[in-house]
Amino acid sequence: MQELKGSRMGTEKIPKLMRELAVPSIIAQVINILYNIVDRMYIGHIPEIGAVALTGLGISAPLVLIISAFSSFAGGGGAPLAAIALGKNDKDEAEKILGNAFSMLTLMAVVLTIVFTWIKEPLLYLFGASDVTFNYANDYTTIYIMGTIFVQYALGLNLFITSQGKTKNAMFSVLIGAVANIILDPIFIFVFGMGVKGAAIATVISQTLSALYVLQFLTSEHSLIRIRKKNMGLKFGLLKRIVSLGISPFIMQATESAIVIVFNTGLLKYGGDIYVGSMTIMQSIMQLLTVPVQGFTQGVQPIISYNYGAGNFKRVRETVRHSMKVTVGLTASYFLLVLFVPGLFARIFTTNPDLLALVTRVLPIYMGGMWLFGVQMSAQMFFVGVGEAKKSLFIALLRKVIILIPLALILPNYFDVMGIYYAEPIADILSATTSGILLYMTFKKLPR
C-alpha cells in the first residue's frame, strides 16, 4: 500500500509526468495501428489485384472495428475505475474491477466468435461488398474472427497496465505483436503467396503474442493489481459501473464501424469500387495521424483519474490545460501537412494511378476539419478520466451518430459523391466546438 500512497502521479511535476506516461503510450498506439495499416500497405502493392484487394480489406474494416470496440466495454470502462480506486488507495477494489473485466472479455469473445462466423456473409454485403470485392473481404474476416479472444485480451487488458502508470510495459505488449506482424505479413502474403488470407493469419498470430504478454504481466508480481481467480465471478454492481463508463469508448469505436458502412455503401452507389478504395486509404491516413494524439490522451488519462480520485483538483486542471495545448497543436499541424502534400500519404498505400489521383484530390477536403479535432479528444479524455459517463457518451454520439452519419446520407443528394467527403469536416468542426464548450462549463465547476 505504501507504493500507492507515494505514487508519483500525485506529486511529480505535470509536464514531466505527461512526457513519461504519454510517450510510451503514443508509441504503443502507433505500433498498434500498424496491424491494419501494414496489412493495407502490403496488400495495396500486390501486383495486378492490389487495388481491388485493398478495397476488399476496407470492406472488412467495420467488422474488425466492432470486434475491437467490444474490448472497450471492459478495458475502456474498467481501467479508469481501477485508476480511480488506486488513487483512493483501494487496491482490493481495483483488483475486483480487473477480475470482472477479464471475465467480461472472455465471455464477449466467445459470443462474438460464434455470432460473426454465422452472419459474416450478409454483413460483408451490407458493409459495401460487390461481387468483385466480396471474396477478398471474406478471406480476411473468416480468419480474423477466429482470433477474437486474443484481440479482446490484447486490447482490453492492456489498458489496465496503462492505468497503473506502467506505459512502457503497455507499449512493449503492443510492440511484440506489431513487430511480429510487420515480419510475418510479407512472408505469408508474398513468399507463401497467400495474399489477403496471409495478412489475416499474420495479424492473428501477432495479436496472440500481445495477449500472452499482457496476461503474463497482469498475473505477475510486477503489476500493482493482478488477475486473481477469486475476483473473476461476475458481480452486477461492478459490471454496471464498468459498462456505464465503457459504453462511451465502445460507441466511439462501434460508430466508427457504422460510419465506414454508410461511407462504403454511399460511395459504391454514387461512385463505384474505386471510391470505396479511396475511403479505405483516407481512413488509414486519418488513423495514422490521429492515433498519436489518442495515444497521448490515453497516456495522460491515468493522471487525471488518479488525482481526481485523490481529490487533488488543482492537478486535474493543470493536466487538462497542458493536454489541450498538445492535442490542438498536433491536429492543426496535421491539417497543414495534408493540405500541402496529400499525394505523399496516398503513395504509401497504392501505385494505381487512378486511385492515387482521386485520393490526392479529395484528401484535403475529407480532413478539412482536423485542425480543431484535438479539442474533442481532450474533452473525451477528461470526461472518461473523471468517470463522467453521460457526458463522455454524449460527445461520442455527437460527432458520429448525431452529425456525421445523417450528413453522409443527406449531402450526396445535393453534391453527388462529393457530399460524402464533405460530411467529415463539417461534423469535425461542429462536434469539436460543442465538446469544447461542454468541457469549459464542467471545468469551471470543479472544486477549488
GROMACS .gro file of C-alpha atoms in nm:
model
  448
    1MET     CA    1   0.000   0.000   0.000
    2GLN     CA    2   0.289   0.233   0.067
    3GLU     CA    3   0.379   0.225  -0.301
    4LEU     CA    4   0.034   0.355  -0.387
    5LYS     CA    5   0.042   0.633  -0.129
    6GLY     CA    6   0.370   0.759  -0.264
    7SER     CA    7   0.263   0.741  -0.627
    8ARG     CA    8   0.437   0.996  -0.843
    9MET     CA    9   0.107   1.061  -1.022
   10GLY     CA   10   0.009   1.268  -0.720
   11THR     CA   11   0.340   1.451  -0.670
   12GLU     CA   12   0.555   1.471  -0.984
   13LYS     CA   13   0.551   1.787  -1.198
   14ILE     CA   14   0.272   1.754  -1.455
   15PRO     CA   15   0.473   1.827  -1.775
   16LYS     CA   16   0.741   1.575  -1.679
   17LEU     CA   17   0.483   1.315  -1.578
   18MET     CA   18   0.289   1.368  -1.900
   19ARG     CA   19   0.602   1.308  -2.106
   20GLU     CA   20   0.691   0.993  -1.916
   21LEU     CA   21   0.343   0.844  -1.944
   22ALA     CA   22   0.236   0.978  -2.284
   23VAL     CA   23   0.543   0.897  -2.495
   24PRO     CA   24   0.528   0.518  -2.440
   25SER     CA   25   0.150   0.531  -2.486
   26ILE     CA   26   0.188   0.720  -2.815
   27ILE     CA   27   0.442   0.468  -2.936
   28ALA     CA   28   0.212   0.183  -2.830
   29GLN     CA   29  -0.088   0.332  -3.015
   30VAL     CA   30   0.115   0.398  -3.331
   31ILE     CA   31   0.251   0.046  -3.321
   32ASN     CA   32  -0.098  -0.093  -3.258
   33ILE     CA   33  -0.249   0.079  -3.560
   34LEU     CA   34   0.028  -0.070  -3.772
   35TYR     CA   35  -0.159  -0.402  -3.752
   36ASN     CA   36  -0.415  -0.276  -4.004
   37ILE     CA   37  -0.202  -0.015  -4.175
   38VAL     CA   38   0.079  -0.256  -4.261
   39ASP     CA   39  -0.174  -0.507  -4.394
   40ARG     CA   40  -0.312  -0.238  -4.625
   41MET     CA   41   0.032  -0.121  -4.735
   42TYR     CA   42   0.136  -0.470  -4.842
   43ILE     CA   43  -0.197  -0.571  -4.993
   44GLY     CA   44  -0.226  -0.246  -5.189
   45HIS     CA   45   0.101  -0.330  -5.361
   46ILE     CA   46   0.014  -0.687  -5.468
   47PRO     CA   47   0.071  -0.697  -5.847
   48GLU     CA   48  -0.242  -0.669  -6.065
   49ILE     CA   49  -0.502  -0.720  -5.789
   50GLY     CA   50  -0.370  -0.473  -5.530
   51ALA     CA   51  -0.637  -0.202  -5.572
   52VAL     CA   52  -0.930  -0.448  -5.563
   53ALA     CA   53  -0.784  -0.647  -5.273
   54LEU     CA   54  -0.729  -0.324  -5.079
   55THR     CA   55  -1.094  -0.232  -5.133
   56GLY     CA   56  -1.197  -0.575  -5.004
   57LEU     CA   57  -0.988  -0.523  -4.693
   58GLY     CA   58  -1.156  -0.187  -4.639
   59ILE     CA   59  -1.495  -0.357  -4.656
   60SER     CA   60  -1.392  -0.595  -4.377
   61ALA     CA   61  -1.290  -0.296  -4.161
   62PRO     CA   62  -1.632  -0.245  -3.992
   63LEU     CA   63  -1.630  -0.599  -3.857
   64VAL     CA   64  -1.271  -0.561  -3.732
   65LEU     CA   65  -1.368  -0.233  -3.565
   66ILE     CA   66  -1.673  -0.388  -3.396
   67ILE     CA   67  -1.462  -0.671  -3.251
   68SER     CA   68  -1.208  -0.418  -3.122
   69ALA     CA   69  -1.484  -0.194  -2.987
   70PHE     CA   70  -1.618  -0.464  -2.755
   71SER     CA   71  -1.283  -0.469  -2.574
   72SER     CA   72  -1.359  -0.108  -2.476
   73PHE     CA   73  -1.656  -0.215  -2.265
   74ALA     CA   74  -1.423  -0.388  -2.023
   75GLY     CA   75  -1.097  -0.202  -2.079
   76GLY     CA   76  -1.219   0.149  -2.153
   77GLY     CA   77  -1.468   0.131  -1.866
   78GLY     CA   78  -1.275  -0.076  -1.615
   79ALA     CA   79  -0.926   0.075  -1.642
   80PRO     CA   80  -1.027   0.434  -1.543
   81LEU     CA   81  -1.227   0.294  -1.250
   82ALA     CA   82  -0.925   0.090  -1.142
   83ALA     CA   83  -0.706   0.403  -1.163
   84ILE     CA   84  -0.956   0.599  -0.950
   85ALA     CA   85  -0.955   0.315  -0.695
   86LEU     CA   86  -0.576   0.323  -0.685
   87GLY     CA   87  -0.592   0.699  -0.630
   88LYS     CA   88  -0.810   0.624  -0.325
   89ASN     CA   89  -0.552   0.366  -0.213
   90ASP     CA   90  -0.805   0.084  -0.257
   91LYS     CA   91  -0.608  -0.192  -0.426
   92ASP     CA   92  -0.866  -0.462  -0.345
   93GLU     CA   93  -1.138  -0.271  -0.532
   94ALA     CA   94  -0.907  -0.220  -0.830
   95GLU     CA   95  -0.836  -0.594  -0.848
   96LYS     CA   96  -1.208  -0.677  -0.831
   97ILE     CA   97  -1.265  -0.446  -1.127
   98LEU     CA   98  -0.982  -0.613  -1.318
   99GLY     CA   99  -1.114  -0.963  -1.243
  100ASN     CA  100  -1.464  -0.878  -1.363
  101ALA     CA  101  -1.324  -0.709  -1.674
  102PHE     CA  102  -1.126  -1.025  -1.757
  103SER     CA  103  -1.440  -1.240  -1.730
  104MET     CA  104  -1.637  -0.992  -1.943
  105LEU     CA  105  -1.375  -1.004  -2.217
  106THR     CA  106  -1.371  -1.386  -2.218
  107LEU     CA  107  -1.750  -1.413  -2.238
  108MET     CA  108  -1.778  -1.148  -2.511
  109ALA     CA  109  -1.505  -1.316  -2.717
  110VAL     CA  110  -1.692  -1.649  -2.723
  111VAL     CA  111  -2.022  -1.487  -2.819
  112LEU     CA  112  -1.868  -1.265  -3.088
  113THR     CA  113  -1.681  -1.556  -3.249
  114ILE     CA  114  -2.000  -1.764  -3.278
  115VAL     CA  115  -2.225  -1.480  -3.398
  116PHE     CA  116  -1.990  -1.327  -3.657
  117THR     CA  117  -1.896  -1.668  -3.802
  118TRP     CA  118  -2.267  -1.728  -3.855
  119ILE     CA  119  -2.363  -1.395  -4.014
  120LYS     CA  120  -2.042  -1.267  -4.179
  121GLU     CA  121  -2.153  -1.316  -4.542
  122PRO     CA  122  -2.464  -1.093  -4.531
  123LEU     CA  123  -2.271  -0.849  -4.313
  124LEU     CA  124  -1.998  -0.802  -4.574
  125TYR     CA  125  -2.253  -0.721  -4.845
  126LEU     CA  126  -2.417  -0.480  -4.602
  127PHE     CA  127  -2.075  -0.320  -4.548
  128GLY     CA  128  -2.046  -0.238  -4.919
  129ALA     CA  129  -1.902  -0.551  -5.082
  130SER     CA  130  -1.959  -0.609  -5.451
  131ASP     CA  131  -1.926  -0.938  -5.636
  132VAL     CA  132  -1.574  -0.827  -5.732
  133THR     CA  133  -1.454  -0.748  -5.379
  134PHE     CA  134  -1.650  -0.998  -5.165
  135ASN     CA  135  -1.402  -1.286  -5.183
  136TYR     CA  136  -1.114  -1.071  -5.058
  137ALA     CA  137  -1.321  -0.935  -4.768
  138ASN     CA  138  -1.447  -1.283  -4.681
  139ASP     CA  139  -1.099  -1.438  -4.685
  140TYR     CA  140  -0.972  -1.181  -4.435
  141THR     CA  141  -1.267  -1.178  -4.193
  142THR     CA  142  -1.306  -1.559  -4.178
  143ILE     CA  143  -0.956  -1.594  -4.034
  144TYR     CA  144  -0.963  -1.274  -3.824
  145ILE     CA  145  -1.280  -1.383  -3.642
  146MET     CA  146  -1.101  -1.696  -3.518
  147GLY     CA  147  -0.860  -1.473  -3.325
  148THR     CA  148  -1.130  -1.268  -3.148
  149ILE     CA  149  -1.039  -1.383  -2.796
  150PHE     CA  150  -0.677  -1.271  -2.841
  151VAL     CA  151  -0.790  -0.932  -2.973
  152GLN     CA  152  -1.011  -0.887  -2.664
  153TYR     CA  153  -0.730  -0.970  -2.421
  154ALA     CA  154  -0.460  -0.774  -2.605
  155LEU     CA  155  -0.665  -0.453  -2.636
  156GLY     CA  156  -0.894  -0.465  -2.333
  157LEU     CA  157  -0.649  -0.580  -2.066
  158ASN     CA  158  -0.361  -0.366  -2.189
  159LEU     CA  159  -0.546  -0.057  -2.063
  160PHE     CA  160  -0.517  -0.193  -1.707
  161ILE     CA  161  -0.139  -0.183  -1.744
  162THR     CA  162  -0.159   0.179  -1.862
  163SER     CA  163  -0.392   0.269  -1.573
  164GLN     CA  164  -0.111   0.182  -1.329
  165GLY     CA  165   0.120   0.431  -1.498
  166LYS     CA  166   0.326   0.143  -1.644
  167THR     CA  167   0.306   0.268  -2.000
  168LYS     CA  168   0.641   0.117  -2.102
  169ASN     CA  169   0.507  -0.232  -2.031
  170ALA     CA  170   0.185  -0.147  -2.215
  171MET     CA  171   0.393  -0.025  -2.508
  172PHE     CA  172   0.601  -0.341  -2.509
  173SER     CA  173   0.294  -0.564  -2.527
  174VAL     CA  174   0.185  -0.388  -2.844
  175LEU     CA  175   0.540  -0.375  -2.981
  176ILE     CA  176   0.569  -0.755  -2.966
  177GLY     CA  177   0.262  -0.800  -3.183
  178ALA     CA  178   0.333  -0.520  -3.427
  179VAL     CA  179   0.690  -0.628  -3.497
  180ALA     CA  180   0.569  -0.984  -3.549
  181ASN     CA  181   0.302  -0.856  -3.790
  182ILE     CA  182   0.549  -0.648  -3.990
  183ILE     CA  183   0.777  -0.951  -4.024
  184LEU     CA  184   0.507  -1.211  -4.091
  185ASP     CA  185   0.296  -1.008  -4.336
  186PRO     CA  186   0.535  -1.020  -4.635
  187ILE     CA  187   0.619  -1.383  -4.559
  188PHE     CA  188   0.257  -1.502  -4.568
  189ILE     CA  189   0.138  -1.259  -4.839
  190PHE     CA  190   0.425  -1.280  -5.089
  191VAL     CA  191   0.659  -1.571  -5.000
  192PHE     CA  192   0.378  -1.821  -4.934
  193GLY     CA  193   0.155  -1.650  -5.192
  194MET     CA  194  -0.146  -1.641  -4.959
  195GLY     CA  195  -0.248  -1.281  -5.033
  196VAL     CA  196  -0.527  -1.147  -4.812
  197LYS     CA  197  -0.551  -1.475  -4.618
  198GLY     CA  198  -0.183  -1.443  -4.533
  199ALA     CA  199  -0.236  -1.093  -4.394
  200ALA     CA  200  -0.514  -1.223  -4.167
  201ILE     CA  201  -0.305  -1.515  -4.040
  202ALA     CA  202  -0.014  -1.282  -3.963
  203THR     CA  203  -0.246  -1.047  -3.771
  204VAL     CA  204  -0.399  -1.325  -3.559
  205ILE     CA  205  -0.058  -1.468  -3.468
  206SER     CA  206   0.063  -1.120  -3.374
  207GLN     CA  207  -0.241  -1.044  -3.157
  208THR     CA  208  -0.191  -1.379  -2.983
  209LEU     CA  209   0.165  -1.286  -2.886
  210SER     CA  210   0.047  -0.950  -2.747
  211ALA     CA  211  -0.232  -1.116  -2.548
  212LEU     CA  212   0.005  -1.369  -2.393
  213TYR     CA  213   0.239  -1.093  -2.275
  214VAL     CA  214  -0.047  -0.890  -2.122
  215LEU     CA  215  -0.180  -1.195  -1.936
  216GLN     CA  216   0.165  -1.281  -1.809
  217PHE     CA  217   0.223  -0.927  -1.681
  218LEU     CA  218  -0.115  -0.892  -1.508
  219THR     CA  219  -0.061  -1.219  -1.320
  220SER     CA  220   0.296  -1.133  -1.214
  221GLU     CA  221   0.442  -0.951  -0.915
  222HIS     CA  222   0.542  -0.660  -1.142
  223SER     CA  223   0.178  -0.549  -1.166
  224LEU     CA  224   0.024  -0.335  -0.890
  225ILE     CA  225  -0.305  -0.516  -0.948
  226ARG     CA  226  -0.335  -0.878  -1.060
  227ILE     CA  227  -0.587  -1.107  -1.221
  228ARG     CA  228  -0.693  -1.339  -0.943
  229LYS     CA  229  -0.935  -1.632  -0.961
  230LYS     CA  230  -1.133  -1.510  -0.658
  231ASN     CA  231  -1.225  -1.186  -0.845
  232MET     CA  232  -1.344  -1.348  -1.170
  233GLY     CA  233  -1.701  -1.410  -1.057
  234LEU     CA  234  -1.922  -1.155  -1.231
  235LYS     CA  235  -2.083  -0.905  -0.993
  236PHE     CA  236  -2.374  -0.699  -1.120
  237GLY     CA  237  -2.277  -0.381  -0.932
  238LEU     CA  238  -1.925  -0.380  -1.074
  239LEU     CA  239  -2.042  -0.474  -1.422
  240LYS     CA  240  -2.289  -0.187  -1.422
  241ARG     CA  241  -2.016   0.063  -1.331
  242ILE     CA  242  -1.775  -0.077  -1.589
  243VAL     CA  243  -2.032  -0.086  -1.869
  244SER     CA  244  -2.175   0.260  -1.789
  245LEU     CA  245  -1.829   0.415  -1.830
  246GLY     CA  246  -1.710   0.178  -2.104
  247ILE     CA  247  -2.010   0.244  -2.326
  248SER     CA  248  -1.860   0.577  -2.435
  249PRO     CA  249  -1.531   0.440  -2.581
  250PHE     CA  250  -1.731   0.142  -2.713
  251ILE     CA  251  -1.969   0.369  -2.902
  252MET     CA  252  -1.678   0.577  -3.031
  253GLN     CA  253  -1.529   0.267  -3.192
  254ALA     CA  254  -1.853   0.091  -3.284
  255THR     CA  255  -1.994   0.401  -3.453
  256GLU     CA  256  -1.669   0.423  -3.647
  257SER     CA  257  -1.782   0.093  -3.794
  258ALA     CA  258  -2.124   0.239  -3.873
  259ILE     CA  259  -1.957   0.533  -4.046
  260VAL     CA  260  -1.747   0.301  -4.262
  261ILE     CA  261  -2.063   0.114  -4.362
  262VAL     CA  262  -2.251   0.434  -4.454
  263PHE     CA  263  -1.949   0.570  -4.642
  264ASN     CA  264  -1.878   0.246  -4.830
  265THR     CA  265  -2.238   0.187  -4.940
  266GLY     CA  266  -2.279   0.551  -5.045
  267LEU     CA  267  -1.951   0.558  -5.234
  268LEU     CA  268  -2.036   0.231  -5.409
  269LYS     CA  269  -2.378   0.371  -5.509
  270TYR     CA  270  -2.266   0.716  -5.628
  271GLY     CA  271  -1.912   0.637  -5.744
  272GLY     CA  272  -1.805   0.271  -5.761
  273ASP     CA  273  -1.534   0.041  -5.623
  274ILE     CA  274  -1.254   0.295  -5.678
  275TYR     CA  275  -1.428   0.545  -5.448
  276VAL     CA  276  -1.464   0.276  -5.181
  277GLY     CA  277  -1.091   0.214  -5.224
  278SER     CA  278  -1.020   0.584  -5.176
  279MET     CA  279  -1.206   0.583  -4.845
  280THR     CA  280  -1.006   0.282  -4.727
  281ILE     CA  281  -0.686   0.477  -4.791
  282MET     CA  282  -0.811   0.805  -4.640
  283GLN     CA  283  -0.936   0.638  -4.323
  284SER     CA  284  -0.597   0.469  -4.293
  285ILE     CA  285  -0.427   0.808  -4.324
  286MET     CA  286  -0.668   0.957  -4.069
  287GLN     CA  287  -0.584   0.677  -3.825
  288LEU     CA  288  -0.213   0.717  -3.887
  289LEU     CA  289  -0.231   1.088  -3.796
  290THR     CA  290  -0.483   1.083  -3.510
  291VAL     CA  291  -0.351   0.775  -3.331
  292PRO     CA  292  -0.051   0.960  -3.179
  293VAL     CA  293  -0.297   1.209  -3.029
  294GLN     CA  294  -0.513   0.925  -2.899
  295GLY     CA  295  -0.202   0.766  -2.752
  296PHE     CA  296  -0.116   1.093  -2.581
  297THR     CA  297  -0.462   1.130  -2.425
  298GLN     CA  298  -0.464   0.764  -2.318
  299GLY     CA  299  -0.126   0.809  -2.151
  300VAL     CA  300  -0.237   1.127  -1.973
  301GLN     CA  301  -0.577   0.994  -1.862
  302PRO     CA  302  -0.442   0.796  -1.560
  303ILE     CA  303  -0.301   1.124  -1.419
  304ILE     CA  304  -0.649   1.277  -1.428
  305SER     CA  305  -0.817   0.964  -1.286
  306TYR     CA  306  -0.564   0.921  -1.004
  307ASN     CA  307  -0.570   1.284  -0.892
  308TYR     CA  308  -0.946   1.307  -0.925
  309GLY     CA  309  -0.977   1.001  -0.703
  310ALA     CA  310  -0.731   1.158  -0.457
  311GLY     CA  311  -0.926   1.486  -0.455
  312ASN     CA  312  -0.634   1.685  -0.598
  313PHE     CA  313  -0.835   1.900  -0.840
  314LYS     CA  314  -0.558   2.153  -0.895
  315ARG     CA  315  -0.350   1.883  -1.067
  316VAL     CA  316  -0.655   1.774  -1.268
  317ARG     CA  317  -0.692   2.129  -1.404
  318GLU     CA  318  -0.324   2.162  -1.482
  319THR     CA  319  -0.320   1.830  -1.665
  320VAL     CA  320  -0.617   1.923  -1.884
  321ARG     CA  321  -0.466   2.262  -1.976
  322HIS     CA  322  -0.137   2.108  -2.084
  323SER     CA  323  -0.319   1.833  -2.271
  324MET     CA  324  -0.529   2.080  -2.469
  325LYS     CA  325  -0.219   2.266  -2.592
  326VAL     CA  326  -0.062   1.943  -2.716
  327THR     CA  327  -0.368   1.790  -2.883
  328VAL     CA  328  -0.479   2.104  -3.066
  329GLY     CA  329  -0.122   2.181  -3.172
  330LEU     CA  330  -0.079   1.833  -3.320
  331THR     CA  331  -0.411   1.816  -3.506
  332ALA     CA  332  -0.361   2.167  -3.651
  333SER     CA  333  -0.014   2.066  -3.773
  334TYR     CA  334  -0.151   1.751  -3.933
  335PHE     CA  335  -0.413   1.953  -4.118
  336LEU     CA  336  -0.146   2.176  -4.275
  337LEU     CA  337   0.059   1.872  -4.373
  338VAL     CA  338  -0.234   1.704  -4.550
  339LEU     CA  339  -0.332   2.031  -4.717
  340PHE     CA  340   0.006   2.082  -4.883
  341VAL     CA  341   0.129   1.726  -4.955
  342PRO     CA  342  -0.173   1.493  -4.988
  343GLY     CA  343  -0.009   1.280  -5.256
  344LEU     CA  344   0.274   1.189  -5.019
  345PHE     CA  345   0.033   0.997  -4.797
  346ALA     CA  346  -0.160   0.839  -5.084
  347ARG     CA  347   0.156   0.679  -5.229
  348ILE     CA  348   0.208   0.482  -4.907
  349PHE     CA  349  -0.093   0.266  -4.995
  350THR     CA  350  -0.119   0.247  -5.372
  351THR     CA  351   0.060   0.288  -5.704
  352ASN     CA  352  -0.262   0.267  -5.906
  353PRO     CA  353  -0.267   0.599  -6.098
  354ASP     CA  354  -0.647   0.646  -6.091
  355LEU     CA  355  -0.676   0.571  -5.721
  356LEU     CA  356  -0.372   0.787  -5.646
  357ALA     CA  357  -0.519   1.086  -5.833
  358LEU     CA  358  -0.857   1.052  -5.659
  359VAL     CA  359  -0.710   1.035  -5.307
  360THR     CA  360  -0.478   1.329  -5.374
  361ARG     CA  361  -0.776   1.538  -5.485
  362VAL     CA  362  -1.023   1.458  -5.204
  363LEU     CA  363  -0.796   1.404  -4.901
  364PRO     CA  364  -0.762   1.778  -4.812
  365ILE     CA  365  -1.144   1.805  -4.824
  366TYR     CA  366  -1.204   1.494  -4.615
  367MET     CA  367  -0.962   1.611  -4.342
  368GLY     CA  368  -1.061   1.979  -4.362
  369GLY     CA  369  -1.186   1.993  -4.000
  370MET     CA  370  -0.892   1.814  -3.845
  371TRP     CA  371  -0.731   2.135  -3.719
  372LEU     CA  372  -0.992   2.156  -3.438
  373PHE     CA  373  -1.029   1.786  -3.361
  374GLY     CA  374  -0.780   1.798  -3.072
  375VAL     CA  375  -1.040   1.983  -2.862
  376GLN     CA  376  -1.283   1.692  -2.878
  377MET     CA  377  -1.012   1.437  -2.798
  378SER     CA  378  -0.907   1.627  -2.484
  379ALA     CA  379  -1.269   1.665  -2.375
  380GLN     CA  380  -1.332   1.293  -2.424
  381MET     CA  381  -1.021   1.209  -2.221
  382PHE     CA  382  -1.129   1.436  -1.934
  383PHE     CA  383  -1.484   1.303  -1.901
  384VAL     CA  384  -1.376   0.938  -1.914
  385GLY     CA  385  -1.090   1.012  -1.671
  386VAL     CA  386  -1.320   1.156  -1.404
  387GLY     CA  387  -1.593   0.894  -1.453
  388GLU     CA  388  -1.845   1.131  -1.619
  389ALA     CA  389  -2.008   0.856  -1.825
  390LYS     CA  390  -2.307   1.054  -1.956
  391LYS     CA  391  -2.106   1.349  -2.089
  392SER     CA  392  -1.846   1.120  -2.240
  393LEU     CA  393  -2.124   0.923  -2.410
  394PHE     CA  394  -2.283   1.242  -2.545
  395ILE     CA  395  -1.955   1.353  -2.704
  396ALA     CA  396  -1.908   1.007  -2.855
  397LEU     CA  397  -2.257   1.013  -3.007
  398LEU     CA  398  -2.248   1.377  -3.117
  399ARG     CA  399  -1.989   1.368  -3.392
  400LYS     CA  400  -2.060   1.030  -3.543
  401VAL     CA  401  -2.425   0.941  -3.484
  402ILE     CA  402  -2.593   1.279  -3.448
  403ILE     CA  403  -2.396   1.476  -3.710
  404LEU     CA  404  -2.172   1.268  -3.939
  405ILE     CA  405  -2.396   0.976  -4.039
  406PRO     CA  406  -2.700   1.195  -4.124
  407LEU     CA  407  -2.478   1.430  -4.327
  408ALA     CA  408  -2.324   1.136  -4.517
  409LEU     CA  409  -2.676   1.022  -4.608
  410ILE     CA  410  -2.819   1.366  -4.696
  411LEU     CA  411  -2.537   1.557  -4.871
  412PRO     CA  412  -2.493   1.314  -5.168
  413ASN     CA  413  -2.845   1.410  -5.275
  414TYR     CA  414  -2.714   1.762  -5.341
  415PHE     CA  415  -2.343   1.715  -5.416
  416ASP     CA  416  -2.338   1.360  -5.559
  417VAL     CA  417  -2.040   1.150  -5.445
  418MET     CA  418  -1.851   1.455  -5.313
  419GLY     CA  419  -2.121   1.506  -5.050
  420ILE     CA  420  -1.985   1.204  -4.861
  421TYR     CA  421  -1.641   1.363  -4.843
  422TYR     CA  422  -1.789   1.698  -4.730
  423ALA     CA  423  -1.966   1.534  -4.433
  424GLU     CA  424  -1.645   1.461  -4.240
  425PRO     CA  425  -1.504   1.816  -4.196
  426ILE     CA  426  -1.845   1.965  -4.116
  427ALA     CA  427  -1.900   1.704  -3.842
  428ASP     CA  428  -1.548   1.754  -3.701
  429ILE     CA  429  -1.587   2.130  -3.663
  430LEU     CA  430  -1.937   2.122  -3.513
  431SER     CA  431  -1.863   1.843  -3.263
  432ALA     CA  432  -1.527   1.986  -3.154
  433THR     CA  433  -1.685   2.326  -3.086
  434THR     CA  434  -1.966   2.172  -2.881
  435SER     CA  435  -1.724   1.948  -2.688
  436GLY     CA  436  -1.503   2.245  -2.606
  437ILE     CA  437  -1.796   2.441  -2.463
  438LEU     CA  438  -1.909   2.143  -2.253
  439LEU     CA  439  -1.556   2.089  -2.122
  440TYR     CA  440  -1.523   2.457  -2.025
  441MET     CA  441  -1.856   2.457  -1.839
  442THR     CA  442  -1.770   2.137  -1.647
  443PHE     CA  443  -1.414   2.254  -1.580
  444LYS     CA  444  -1.542   2.566  -1.403
  445LYS     CA  445  -1.748   2.355  -1.161
  446LEU     CA  446  -1.453   2.151  -1.031
  447PRO     CA  447  -1.393   2.217  -0.657
  448ARG     CA  448  -1.119   2.467  -0.583
   0.00000   0.00000   0.00000
